[in-house]
PDB file of N, CA and C in Angstrom:
ATOM      1  N   MET B 549     118.051 106.686 102.185  1.00  0.00           N
ATOM      2  CA  MET B 549     118.963 107.028 103.207  1.00  0.00           C
ATOM      3  C   MET B 549     118.586 106.238 104.491  1.00  0.00           C
ATOM      4  N   TYR B 550     117.290 106.238 104.740  1.00  0.00           N
ATOM      5  CA  TYR B 550     116.796 105.491 105.968  1.00  0.00           C
ATOM      6  C   TYR B 550     117.246 104.008 105.919  1.00  0.00           C
ATOM      7  N   LEU B 551     117.034 103.406 104.746  1.00  0.00           N
ATOM      8  CA  LEU B 551     117.392 101.966 104.609  1.00  0.00           C
ATOM      9  C   LEU B 551     118.858 101.724 104.826  1.00  0.00           C
ATOM     10  N   ASP B 552     119.713 102.602 104.233  1.00  0.00           N
ATOM     11  CA  ASP B 552     121.104 102.434 104.490  1.00  0.00           C
ATOM     12  C   ASP B 552     121.541 102.592 105.959  1.00  0.00           C
ATOM     13  N   THR B 553     120.921 103.553 106.594  1.00  0.00           N
ATOM     14  CA  THR B 553     121.267 103.793 108.007  1.00  0.00           C
ATOM     15  C   THR B 553     120.770 102.640 108.870  1.00  0.00           C
ATOM     16  N   LEU B 554     119.583 102.092 108.552  1.00  0.00           N
ATOM     17  CA  LEU B 554     119.031 100.966 109.296  1.00  0.00           C
ATOM     18  C   LEU B 554     119.935  99.753 109.094  1.00  0.00           C
ATOM     19  N   ALA B 555     120.321  99.523 107.855  1.00  0.00           N
ATOM     20  CA  ALA B 555     121.225  98.316 107.543  1.00  0.00           C
ATOM     21  C   ALA B 555     122.526  98.447 108.325  1.00  0.00           C
ATOM     22  N   ILE B 556     123.116  99.696 108.287  1.00  0.00           N
ATOM     23  CA  ILE B 556     124.383  99.839 109.007  1.00  0.00           C
ATOM     24  C   ILE B 556     124.198  99.607 110.468  1.00  0.00           C
ATOM     25  N   HIS B 557     123.152 100.072 111.070  1.00  0.00           N
ATOM     26  CA  HIS B 557     122.940  99.894 112.515  1.00  0.00           C
ATOM     27  C   HIS B 557     122.699  98.408 112.804  1.00  0.00           C
ATOM     28  N   SER B 558     122.004  97.745 111.974  1.00  0.00           N
ATOM     29  CA  SER B 558     121.757  96.310 112.124  1.00  0.00           C
ATOM     30  C   SER B 558     123.072  95.536 112.115  1.00  0.00           C
ATOM     31  N   ILE B 559     123.956  95.918 111.196  1.00  0.00           N
ATOM     32  CA  ILE B 559     125.224  95.197 111.117  1.00  0.00           C
ATOM     33  C   ILE B 559     126.070  95.550 112.315  1.00  0.00           C
ATOM     34  N   LEU B 560     126.107  96.810 112.793  1.00  0.00           N
ATOM     35  CA  LEU B 560     126.891  97.186 113.985  1.00  0.00           C
ATOM     36  C   LEU B 560     126.352  96.461 115.176  1.00  0.00           C
ATOM     37  N   LEU B 561     125.058  96.373 115.304  1.00  0.00           N
ATOM     38  CA  LEU B 561     124.445  95.677 116.432  1.00  0.00           C
ATOM     39  C   LEU B 561     124.853  94.197 116.494  1.00  0.00           C
ATOM     40  N   GLN B 562     124.807  93.560 115.332  1.00  0.00           N
ATOM     41  CA  GLN B 562     125.130  92.188 115.265  1.00  0.00           C
ATOM     42  C   GLN B 562     126.614  92.018 115.615  1.00  0.00           C
ATOM     43  N   ASP B 563     127.452  92.812 115.005  1.00  0.00           N
ATOM     44  CA  ASP B 563     128.921  92.766 115.229  1.00  0.00           C
ATOM     45  C   ASP B 563     129.238  92.950 116.730  1.00  0.00           C
ATOM     46  N   ALA B 564     128.600  93.953 117.306  1.00  0.00           N
ATOM     47  CA  ALA B 564     128.863  94.242 118.768  1.00  0.00           C
ATOM     48  C   ALA B 564     128.458  93.012 119.628  1.00  0.00           C
ATOM     49  N   ILE B 565     127.341  92.444 119.339  1.00  0.00           N
ATOM     50  CA  ILE B 565     126.918  91.273 120.213  1.00  0.00           C
ATOM     51  C   ILE B 565     127.693  90.087 119.917  1.00  0.00           C
ATOM     52  N   LEU B 566     128.076  89.818 118.689  1.00  0.00           N
ATOM     53  CA  LEU B 566     128.920  88.669 118.414  1.00  0.00           C
ATOM     54  C   LEU B 566     130.339  88.908 118.845  1.00  0.00           C
ATOM     55  N   ALA B 567     130.824  90.140 118.933  1.00  0.00           N
ATOM     56  CA  ALA B 567     132.168  90.340 119.503  1.00  0.00           C
ATOM     57  C   ALA B 567     132.110  90.104 120.998  1.00  0.00           C
ATOM     58  N   GLU B 568     131.036  90.455 121.626  1.00  0.00           N
ATOM     59  CA  GLU B 568     130.899  90.146 123.078  1.00  0.00           C
ATOM     60  C   GLU B 568     130.937  88.661 123.307  1.00  0.00           C
ATOM     61  N   GLU B 569     130.374  87.897 122.346  1.00  0.00           N
ATOM     62  CA  GLU B 569     130.317  86.392 122.424  1.00  0.00           C
ATOM     63  C   GLU B 569     131.764  85.887 122.366  1.00  0.00           C
ATOM     64  N   THR B 570     132.602  86.443 121.553  1.00  0.00           N
ATOM     65  CA  THR B 570     133.999  85.882 121.456  1.00  0.00           C
ATOM     66  C   THR B 570     134.828  86.338 122.564  1.00  0.00           C
ATOM     67  N   THR B 571     134.693  87.587 123.071  1.00  0.00           N
ATOM     68  CA  THR B 571     135.509  88.000 124.172  1.00  0.00           C
ATOM     69  C   THR B 571     135.172  87.390 125.557  1.00  0.00           C
ATOM     70  N   GLY B 572     133.859  87.174 125.741  1.00  0.00           N
ATOM     71  CA  GLY B 572     133.390  86.633 126.966  1.00  0.00           C
ATOM     72  C   GLY B 572     133.428  87.636 128.111  1.00  0.00           C
ATOM     73  N   THR B 573     132.386  87.575 128.961  1.00  0.00           N
ATOM     74  CA  THR B 573     132.346  88.542 129.991  1.00  0.00           C
ATOM     75  C   THR B 573     132.234  87.774 131.363  1.00  0.00           C
ATOM     76  N   GLY B 574     132.458  86.530 131.376  1.00  0.00           N
ATOM     77  CA  GLY B 574     132.336  85.723 132.566  1.00  0.00           C
ATOM     78  C   GLY B 574     130.830  85.279 132.781  1.00  0.00           C
ATOM     79  N   ASP B 575     129.954  85.679 131.849  1.00  0.00           N
ATOM     80  CA  ASP B 575     128.545  85.264 131.958  1.00  0.00           C
ATOM     81  C   ASP B 575     128.471  83.833 131.533  1.00  0.00           C
ATOM     82  N   GLU B 576     127.718  83.054 132.228  1.00  0.00           N
ATOM     83  CA  GLU B 576     127.569  81.599 131.969  1.00  0.00           C
ATOM     84  C   GLU B 576     126.525  81.335 130.892  1.00  0.00           C
ATOM     85  N   SER B 577     125.857  82.362 130.335  1.00  0.00           N
ATOM     86  CA  SER B 577     124.813  82.203 129.371  1.00  0.00           C
ATOM     87  C   SER B 577     125.334  81.613 128.076  1.00  0.00           C
ATOM     88  N   GLY B 578     126.546  81.998 127.662  1.00  0.00           N
ATOM     89  CA  GLY B 578     127.140  81.464 126.450  1.00  0.00           C
ATOM     90  C   GLY B 578     126.630  82.123 125.130  1.00  0.00           C
ATOM     91  N   PRO B 579     127.229  81.604 124.043  1.00  0.00           N
ATOM     92  CA  PRO B 579     126.926  82.144 122.724  1.00  0.00           C
ATOM     93  C   PRO B 579     125.421  81.959 122.249  1.00  0.00           C
ATOM     94  N   ASP B 580     124.840  80.895 122.693  1.00  0.00           N
ATOM     95  CA  ASP B 580     123.466  80.663 122.282  1.00  0.00           C
ATOM     96  C   ASP B 580     122.530  81.706 122.806  1.00  0.00           C
ATOM     97  N   ALA B 581     122.757  82.035 124.063  1.00  0.00           N
ATOM     98  CA  ALA B 581     121.947  83.124 124.654  1.00  0.00           C
ATOM     99  C   ALA B 581     122.120  84.496 124.003  1.00  0.00           C
ATOM    100  N   VAL B 582     123.364  84.750 123.604  1.00  0.00           N
ATOM    101  CA  VAL B 582     123.680  86.007 122.855  1.00  0.00           C
ATOM    102  C   VAL B 582     122.985  86.005 121.523  1.00  0.00           C
ATOM    103  N   ARG B 583     123.032  84.933 120.868  1.00  0.00           N
ATOM    104  CA  ARG B 583     122.328  84.777 119.549  1.00  0.00           C
ATOM    105  C   ARG B 583     120.816  84.961 119.747  1.00  0.00           C
ATOM    106  N   GLU B 584     120.281  84.437 120.834  1.00  0.00           N
ATOM    107  CA  GLU B 584     118.806  84.494 121.037  1.00  0.00           C
ATOM    108  C   GLU B 584     118.421  85.960 121.280  1.00  0.00           C
ATOM    109  N   VAL B 585     119.270  86.642 122.078  1.00  0.00           N
ATOM    110  CA  VAL B 585     119.041  88.072 122.353  1.00  0.00           C
ATOM    111  C   VAL B 585     119.060  88.810 121.035  1.00  0.00           C
ATOM    112  N   LEU B 586     120.059  88.587 120.188  1.00  0.00           N
ATOM    113  CA  LEU B 586     120.176  89.249 118.902  1.00  0.00           C
ATOM    114  C   LEU B 586     118.980  88.942 118.047  1.00  0.00           C
ATOM    115  N   PHE B 587     118.513  87.770 118.019  1.00  0.00           N
ATOM    116  CA  PHE B 587     117.341  87.411 117.238  1.00  0.00           C
ATOM    117  C   PHE B 587     116.135  88.104 117.696  1.00  0.00           C
ATOM    118  N   ARG B 588     115.948  88.163 119.006  1.00  0.00           N
ATOM    119  CA  ARG B 588     114.744  88.863 119.558  1.00  0.00           C
ATOM    120  C   ARG B 588     114.806  90.350 119.253  1.00  0.00           C
ATOM    121  N   LEU B 589     115.975  90.959 119.309  1.00  0.00           N
ATOM    122  CA  LEU B 589     116.084  92.365 118.949  1.00  0.00           C
ATOM    123  C   LEU B 589     115.777  92.650 117.495  1.00  0.00           C
ATOM    124  N   LEU B 590     116.299  91.801 116.633  1.00  0.00           N
ATOM    125  CA  LEU B 590     116.037  91.938 115.215  1.00  0.00           C
ATOM    126  C   LEU B 590     114.586  91.673 114.928  1.00  0.00           C
ATOM    127  N   GLU B 591     113.959  90.778 115.595  1.00  0.00           N
ATOM    128  CA  GLU B 591     112.527  90.447 115.439  1.00  0.00           C
ATOM    129  C   GLU B 591     111.657  91.594 115.849  1.00  0.00           C
ATOM    130  N   GLN B 592     112.063  92.274 116.978  1.00  0.00           N
ATOM    131  CA  GLN B 592     111.325  93.444 117.400  1.00  0.00           C
ATOM    132  C   GLN B 592     111.438  94.554 116.452  1.00  0.00           C
ATOM    133  N   LEU B 593     112.623  94.770 115.907  1.00  0.00           N
ATOM    134  CA  LEU B 593     112.871  95.813 114.918  1.00  0.00           C
ATOM    135  C   LEU B 593     112.001  95.559 113.665  1.00  0.00           C
ATOM    136  N   TYR B 594     111.966  94.253 113.238  1.00  0.00           N
ATOM    137  CA  TYR B 594     111.137  93.903 112.109  1.00  0.00           C
ATOM    138  C   TYR B 594     109.649  94.199 112.333  1.00  0.00           C
ATOM    139  N   ASN B 595     109.187  93.864 113.575  1.00  0.00           N
ATOM    140  CA  ASN B 595     107.790  94.108 113.930  1.00  0.00           C
ATOM    141  C   ASN B 595     107.468  95.588 113.938  1.00  0.00           C
ATOM    142  N   VAL B 596     108.380  96.430 114.460  1.00  0.00           N
ATOM    143  CA  VAL B 596     108.138  97.886 114.481  1.00  0.00           C
ATOM    144  C   VAL B 596     108.025  98.371 113.014  1.00  0.00           C
ATOM    145  N   LEU B 597     108.929  97.955 112.167  1.00  0.00           N
ATOM    146  CA  LEU B 597     108.913  98.444 110.821  1.00  0.00           C
ATOM    147  C   LEU B 597     107.621  98.019 110.108  1.00  0.00           C
ATOM    148  N   GLN B 598     107.134  96.820 110.387  1.00  0.00           N
ATOM    149  CA  GLN B 598     105.862  96.343 109.833  1.00  0.00           C
ATOM    150  C   GLN B 598     104.739  97.211 110.301  1.00  0.00           C
ATOM    151  N   GLU B 599     104.656  97.504 111.594  1.00  0.00           N
ATOM    152  CA  GLU B 599     103.620  98.270 112.188  1.00  0.00           C
ATOM    153  C   GLU B 599     103.536  99.671 111.668  1.00  0.00           C
ATOM    154  N   LEU B 600     104.754 100.213 111.427  1.00  0.00           N
ATOM    155  CA  LEU B 600     104.834 101.563 110.846  1.00  0.00           C
ATOM    156  C   LEU B 600     104.716 101.628 109.322  1.00  0.00           C
ATOM    157  N   SER B 601     104.554 100.467 108.736  1.00  0.00           N
ATOM    158  CA  SER B 601     104.432 100.324 107.286  1.00  0.00           C
ATOM    159  C   SER B 601     105.706 100.866 106.534  1.00  0.00           C
ATOM    160  N   PHE B 602     106.815 100.779 107.236  1.00  0.00           N
ATOM    161  CA  PHE B 602     108.133 101.103 106.569  1.00  0.00           C
ATOM    162  C   PHE B 602     108.631  99.886 105.811  1.00  0.00           C
ATOM    163  N   PRO B 603     109.310 100.152 104.719  1.00  0.00           N
ATOM    164  CA  PRO B 603     109.959  98.994 104.032  1.00  0.00           C
ATOM    165  C   PRO B 603     111.033  98.321 104.889  1.00  0.00           C
ATOM    166  N   VAL B 604     111.046  97.041 104.898  1.00  0.00           N
ATOM    167  CA  VAL B 604     112.030  96.341 105.726  1.00  0.00           C
ATOM    168  C   VAL B 604     113.247  96.070 104.750  1.00  0.00           C
ATOM    169  N   PRO B 605     114.457  96.452 105.138  1.00  0.00           N
ATOM    170  CA  PRO B 605     115.566  96.207 104.341  1.00  0.00           C
ATOM    171  C   PRO B 605     115.846  94.726 104.109  1.00  0.00           C
ATOM    172  N   GLN B 606     116.258  94.366 102.963  1.00  0.00           N
ATOM    173  CA  GLN B 606     116.532  92.944 102.628  1.00  0.00           C
ATOM    174  C   GLN B 606     117.637  92.389 103.579  1.00  0.00           C
ATOM    175  N   ASP B 607     118.563  93.206 103.936  1.00  0.00           N
ATOM    176  CA  ASP B 607     119.642  92.725 104.773  1.00  0.00           C
ATOM    177  C   ASP B 607     119.105  92.360 106.170  1.00  0.00           C
ATOM    178  N   LEU B 608     118.132  93.062 106.670  1.00  0.00           N
ATOM    179  CA  LEU B 608     117.479  92.724 107.940  1.00  0.00           C
ATOM    180  C   LEU B 608     116.776  91.413 107.827  1.00  0.00           C
ATOM    181  N   CYS B 609     116.102  91.243 106.703  1.00  0.00           N
ATOM    182  CA  CYS B 609     115.385  89.899 106.564  1.00  0.00           C
ATOM    183  C   CYS B 609     116.365  88.738 106.489  1.00  0.00           C
ATOM    184  N   CYS B 610     117.494  88.947 105.800  1.00  0.00           N
ATOM    185  CA  CYS B 610     118.460  87.858 105.707  1.00  0.00           C
ATOM    186  C   CYS B 610     119.118  87.592 106.993  1.00  0.00           C
ATOM    187  N   ARG B 611     119.408  88.615 107.781  1.00  0.00           N
ATOM    188  CA  ARG B 611     119.968  88.387 109.178  1.00  0.00           C
ATOM    189  C   ARG B 611     119.002  87.711 110.131  1.00  0.00           C
ATOM    190  N   LEU B 612     117.757  88.106 109.994  1.00  0.00           N
ATOM    191  CA  LEU B 612     116.702  87.526 110.823  1.00  0.00           C
ATOM    192  C   LEU B 612     116.502  86.101 110.472  1.00  0.00           C
ATOM    193  N   LEU B 613     116.582  85.732 109.197  1.00  0.00           N
ATOM    194  CA  LEU B 613     116.500  84.322 108.775  1.00  0.00           C
ATOM    195  C   LEU B 613     117.636  83.537 109.277  1.00  0.00           C
ATOM    196  N   ASP B 614     118.843  84.028 109.108  1.00  0.00           N
ATOM    197  CA  ASP B 614     120.005  83.301 109.595  1.00  0.00           C
ATOM    198  C   ASP B 614     119.996  83.062 111.110  1.00  0.00           C
ATOM    199  N   MET B 615     119.668  84.172 111.817  1.00  0.00           N
ATOM    200  CA  MET B 615     119.655  84.011 113.291  1.00  0.00           C
ATOM    201  C   MET B 615     118.450  83.097 113.751  1.00  0.00           C
ATOM    202  N   GLY B 616     117.366  83.206 113.061  1.00  0.00           N
ATOM    203  CA  GLY B 616     116.218  82.309 113.397  1.00  0.00           C
ATOM    204  C   GLY B 616     116.567  80.853 113.231  1.00  0.00           C
ATOM    205  N   TYR B 617     117.278  80.528 112.137  1.00  0.00           N
ATOM    206  CA  TYR B 617     117.686  79.157 111.909  1.00  0.00           C
ATOM    207  C   TYR B 617     118.645  78.664 113.016  1.00  0.00           C
ATOM    208  N   LYS B 618     119.483  79.526 113.498  1.00  0.00           N
ATOM    209  CA  LYS B 618     120.465  79.102 114.514  1.00  0.00           C
ATOM    210  C   LYS B 618     119.838  79.066 115.920  1.00  0.00           C
ATOM    211  N   VAL B 619     118.786  79.831 116.125  1.00  0.00           N
ATOM    212  CA  VAL B 619     118.247  80.002 117.516  1.00  0.00           C
ATOM    213  C   VAL B 619     116.968  79.217 117.752  1.00  0.00           C
ATOM    214  N   LEU B 620     116.049  79.294 116.811  1.00  0.00           N
ATOM    215  CA  LEU B 620     114.725  78.719 117.066  1.00  0.00           C
ATOM    216  C   LEU B 620     114.718  77.248 116.924  1.00  0.00           C
ATOM    217  N   PRO B 621     113.828  76.566 117.768  1.00  0.00           N
ATOM    218  CA  PRO B 621     113.646  75.141 117.518  1.00  0.00           C
ATOM    219  C   PRO B 621     113.008  74.968 116.121  1.00  0.00           C
ATOM    220  N   ARG B 622     113.336  73.878 115.504  1.00  0.00           N
ATOM    221  CA  ARG B 622     112.940  73.673 114.035  1.00  0.00           C
ATOM    222  C   ARG B 622     111.451  73.822 113.804  1.00  0.00           C
ATOM    223  N   HIS B 623     110.635  73.306 114.657  1.00  0.00           N
ATOM    224  CA  HIS B 623     109.196  73.432 114.446  1.00  0.00           C
ATOM    225  C   HIS B 623     108.761  74.863 114.538  1.00  0.00           C
ATOM    226  N   VAL B 624     109.397  75.691 115.399  1.00  0.00           N
ATOM    227  CA  VAL B 624     109.073  77.139 115.433  1.00  0.00           C
ATOM    228  C   VAL B 624     109.590  77.827 114.273  1.00  0.00           C
ATOM    229  N   PHE B 625     110.783  77.484 113.789  1.00  0.00           N
ATOM    230  CA  PHE B 625     111.387  78.087 112.599  1.00  0.00           C
ATOM    231  C   PHE B 625     110.460  77.871 111.405  1.00  0.00           C
ATOM    232  N   VAL B 626     109.921  76.670 111.199  1.00  0.00           N
ATOM    233  CA  VAL B 626     108.995  76.363 110.160  1.00  0.00           C
ATOM    234  C   VAL B 626     107.720  77.208 110.322  1.00  0.00           C
ATOM    235  N   GLN B 627     107.195  77.375 111.546  1.00  0.00           N
ATOM    236  CA  GLN B 627     106.024  78.241 111.726  1.00  0.00           C
ATOM    237  C   GLN B 627     106.283  79.644 111.381  1.00  0.00           C
ATOM    238  N   TYR B 628     107.460  80.172 111.691  1.00  0.00           N
ATOM    239  CA  TYR B 628     107.836  81.529 111.269  1.00  0.00           C
ATOM    240  C   TYR B 628     107.807  81.649 109.711  1.00  0.00           C
ATOM    241  N   ILE B 629     108.317  80.608 109.082  1.00  0.00           N
ATOM    242  CA  ILE B 629     108.308  80.645 107.565  1.00  0.00           C
ATOM    243  C   ILE B 629     106.862  80.578 107.089  1.00  0.00           C
ATOM    244  N   SER B 630     106.024  79.706 107.645  1.00  0.00           N
ATOM    245  CA  SER B 630     104.704  79.574 107.202  1.00  0.00           C
ATOM    246  C   SER B 630     103.869  80.829 107.377  1.00  0.00           C
ATOM    247  N   ALA B 631     104.182  81.566 108.470  1.00  0.00           N
ATOM    248  CA  ALA B 631     103.460  82.803 108.790  1.00  0.00           C
ATOM    249  C   ALA B 631     103.982  84.004 107.923  1.00  0.00           C
ATOM    250  N   GLY B 632     105.080  83.795 107.216  1.00  0.00           N
ATOM    251  CA  GLY B 632     105.612  84.859 106.399  1.00  0.00           C
ATOM    252  C   GLY B 632     106.511  85.836 107.130  1.00  0.00           C
ATOM    253  N   VAL B 633     106.839  85.516 108.387  1.00  0.00           N
ATOM    254  CA  VAL B 633     107.762  86.373 109.091  1.00  0.00           C
ATOM    255  C   VAL B 633     109.179  86.203 108.619  1.00  0.00           C
ATOM    256  N   LEU B 634     109.529  84.970 108.358  1.00  0.00           N
ATOM    257  CA  LEU B 634     110.891  84.644 107.696  1.00  0.00           C
ATOM    258  C   LEU B 634     110.641  84.218 106.267  1.00  0.00           C
ATOM    259  N   ARG B 635     111.451  84.716 105.378  1.00  0.00           N
ATOM    260  CA  ARG B 635     111.292  84.366 103.944  1.00  0.00           C
ATOM    261  C   ARG B 635     112.588  83.705 103.547  1.00  0.00           C
ATOM    262  N   VAL B 636     112.478  82.468 103.069  1.00  0.00           N
ATOM    263  CA  VAL B 636     113.647  81.735 102.655  1.00  0.00           C
ATOM    264  C   VAL B 636     114.156  82.260 101.293  1.00  0.00           C
ATOM    265  N   THR B 637     115.402  82.610 101.266  1.00  0.00           N
ATOM    266  CA  THR B 637     115.962  83.102 100.026  1.00  0.00           C
ATOM    267  C   THR B 637     116.715  81.966  99.304  1.00  0.00           C
ATOM    268  N   PRO B 638     116.906  82.086  97.984  1.00  0.00           N
ATOM    269  CA  PRO B 638     117.670  81.009  97.256  1.00  0.00           C
ATOM    270  C   PRO B 638     119.021  80.876  97.848  1.00  0.00           C
ATOM    271  N   GLU B 639     119.703  81.998  98.233  1.00  0.00           N
ATOM    272  CA  GLU B 639     121.073  81.853  98.834  1.00  0.00           C
ATOM    273  C   GLU B 639     121.086  81.092 100.116  1.00  0.00           C
ATOM    274  N   PHE B 640     120.047  81.332 100.992  1.00  0.00           N
ATOM    275  CA  PHE B 640     119.938  80.601 102.255  1.00  0.00           C
ATOM    276  C   PHE B 640     119.712  79.082 101.932  1.00  0.00           C
ATOM    277  N   ALA B 641     118.816  78.751 101.031  1.00  0.00           N
ATOM    278  CA  ALA B 641     118.525  77.335 100.686  1.00  0.00           C
ATOM    279  C   ALA B 641     119.755  76.659 100.179  1.00  0.00           C
ATOM    280  N   MET B 642     120.501  77.342  99.321  1.00  0.00           N
ATOM    281  CA  MET B 642     121.734  76.760  98.777  1.00  0.00           C
ATOM    282  C   MET B 642     122.795  76.552  99.860  1.00  0.00           C
ATOM    283  N   ARG B 643     122.952  77.513 100.747  1.00  0.00           N
ATOM    284  CA  ARG B 643     123.869  77.378 101.812  1.00  0.00           C
ATOM    285  C   ARG B 643     123.553  76.229 102.740  1.00  0.00           C
ATOM    286  N   LEU B 644     122.224  75.997 102.981  1.00  0.00           N
ATOM    287  CA  LEU B 644     121.788  74.869 103.785  1.00  0.00           C
ATOM    288  C   LEU B 644     122.139  73.502 103.113  1.00  0.00           C
ATOM    289  N   LEU B 645     121.845  73.523 101.832  1.00  0.00           N
ATOM    290  CA  LEU B 645     122.079  72.269 101.052  1.00  0.00           C
ATOM    291  C   LEU B 645     123.624  71.960 101.077  1.00  0.00           C
ATOM    292  N   VAL B 646     124.450  72.933 100.889  1.00  0.00           N
ATOM    293  CA  VAL B 646     125.897  72.730 100.893  1.00  0.00           C
ATOM    294  C   VAL B 646     126.417  72.374 102.293  1.00  0.00           C
ATOM    295  N   ASP B 647     125.851  73.038 103.286  1.00  0.00           N
ATOM    296  CA  ASP B 647     126.321  72.727 104.665  1.00  0.00           C
ATOM    297  C   ASP B 647     125.894  71.364 105.109  1.00  0.00           C
ATOM    298  N   HIS B 648     124.766  70.875 104.632  1.00  0.00           N
ATOM    299  CA  HIS B 648     124.232  69.629 105.136  1.00  0.00           C
ATOM    300  C   HIS B 648     124.358  68.530 104.059  1.00  0.00           C
ATOM    301  N   GLU B 649     125.309  68.667 103.136  1.00  0.00           N
ATOM    302  CA  GLU B 649     125.454  67.699 102.079  1.00  0.00           C
ATOM    303  C   GLU B 649     125.864  66.358 102.711  1.00  0.00           C
ATOM    304  N   GLY B 650     125.173  65.298 102.365  1.00  0.00           N
ATOM    305  CA  GLY B 650     125.488  63.993 102.903  1.00  0.00           C
ATOM    306  C   GLY B 650     124.791  63.660 104.229  1.00  0.00           C
ATOM    307  N   CYS B 651     124.051  64.601 104.733  1.00  0.00           N
ATOM    308  CA  CYS B 651     123.283  64.370 105.955  1.00  0.00           C
ATOM    309  C   CYS B 651     121.893  63.747 105.675  1.00  0.00           C
ATOM    310  N   ASP B 652     121.395  63.034 106.599  1.00  0.00           N
ATOM    311  CA  ASP B 652     120.015  62.461 106.364  1.00  0.00           C
ATOM    312  C   ASP B 652     118.912  63.483 106.313  1.00  0.00           C
ATOM    313  N   GLY B 653     119.029  64.518 107.129  1.00  0.00           N
ATOM    314  CA  GLY B 653     117.960  65.530 107.149  1.00  0.00           C
ATOM    315  C   GLY B 653     118.582  66.900 107.496  1.00  0.00           C
ATOM    316  N   ILE B 654     117.907  67.917 106.992  1.00  0.00           N
ATOM    317  CA  ILE B 654     118.328  69.267 107.249  1.00  0.00           C
ATOM    318  C   ILE B 654     117.549  69.871 108.445  1.00  0.00           C
ATOM    319  N   ILE B 655     116.303  69.708 108.481  1.00  0.00           N
ATOM    320  CA  ILE B 655     115.485  70.293 109.539  1.00  0.00           C
ATOM    321  C   ILE B 655     115.112  69.291 110.548  1.00  0.00           C
TER     322      ILE B 655
END
């Protein structure tokens, strides 16, 4: 039950922040700043769950990976993967390959 509740709250949080991004509030920070705030919130949630030795929902890990790819500089993104904070899933890797088909480099 805890995992379901956490996953639902994670989805609601992301939806609320991304909805704010599309409606705009006159803030000059823009969508990138909103994504960065969302990434930092999800990262803090992940860290708390790790400290408490609670299982981290797979949905949270996938959202953290997606947001990290969009927000972090590439060298920092690779460091997060190397440290085990972000775990690349087969679905994420396939999506990257499809999205960057024909490009010289992905990262």
